[in-house]
Structure formats: structure tokens, C-alpha cells
XYZ file of C-alpha atoms in Angstrom:
69
model
C 0.000 0.000 0.000
C 3.011 2.334 -0.030
C 4.006 4.586 -2.908
C 6.655 2.691 -4.936
C 8.847 5.810 -4.913
C 9.171 5.303 -1.161
C 11.527 2.412 -1.930
C 13.746 4.518 -4.187
C 15.104 7.220 -1.886
C 17.121 9.883 -3.632
C 20.782 10.121 -2.755
C 20.145 13.575 -1.331
C 17.587 12.140 1.120
C 20.390 10.478 3.013
C 20.299 7.314 5.053
C 17.089 8.171 6.933
C 14.920 7.582 3.856
C 16.557 4.213 3.252
C 16.004 3.250 6.885
C 12.298 4.095 6.607
C 11.976 1.867 3.536
C 13.928 -0.900 5.233
C 11.614 -0.621 8.237
C 8.595 -1.112 5.962
C 10.293 -4.161 4.436
C 10.861 -5.642 7.894
C 7.085 -5.922 8.317
C 6.480 -7.382 4.856
C 5.380 -10.996 4.471
C 7.161 -11.454 1.112
C 10.486 -9.887 2.063
C 12.584 -12.963 1.239
C 10.862 -13.498 -2.097
C 11.283 -9.813 -2.944
C 15.000 -9.961 -2.229
C 15.511 -13.104 -4.309
C 13.566 -11.693 -7.253
C 15.449 -8.392 -7.145
C 18.939 -9.360 -6.037
C 20.455 -7.888 -9.206
C 18.649 -4.537 -8.940
C 21.111 -1.658 -8.840
C 18.789 0.901 -7.191
C 16.240 1.067 -4.443
C 15.458 -0.932 -1.359
C 14.427 -4.498 -2.140
C 13.738 -7.155 0.466
C 14.996 -4.755 3.101
C 18.435 -4.376 1.528
C 20.337 -1.516 -0.042
C 22.231 -1.830 -3.327
C 25.496 -2.160 -1.383
C 24.097 -4.990 0.718
C 22.807 -6.808 -2.360
C 26.254 -6.549 -3.975
C 27.733 -8.150 -0.856
C 25.168 -10.960 -0.939
C 25.934 -11.658 -4.600
C 29.676 -11.677 -3.873
C 29.207 -14.069 -0.942
C 27.133 -16.408 -3.088
C 29.718 -16.366 -5.890
C 32.487 -17.148 -3.404
C 30.471 -20.002 -1.903
C 29.749 -21.424 -5.354
C 33.446 -21.307 -6.263
C 34.429 -22.942 -2.974
C 31.920 -25.726 -3.591
C 33.574 -26.682 -6.865
């Protein structure tokens, strides 16, 4: 029920806007599914994560996949 723009805080809005979006995600029943479906998104808050956090998740998964070989 939130405006989709809420999840795309502008860089000038600072960290507070991202924290508000992340807080909304924390209450969402499809948070995990949202993150998985949008792990490669470069902008916005998806599944309660920032772009930087999603990059870290992708890197961790790549490293785990390489280690499993």
C-alpha cells in the first residue's frame, strides 16, 4: 500500500529515507521473495536491503559457489 517511490530514496535524502523503507520491508510478508527476485537490482530498497548490501550478498554467493567446486 506504499508509494513505490518510497523504496527509491534519492541520494540527497540520506540514510534516513533508506532506513524508513527498510523498516517497511521488515514488516512485509514477502520480504525474502522480494530480495531473491530483485537481487540484481542496482537501485532502491528491495527485500529490506540496499544496493550495497545486495552486492555483498551476490559476492558471498559467488564465493560459496566457487568454494563448492
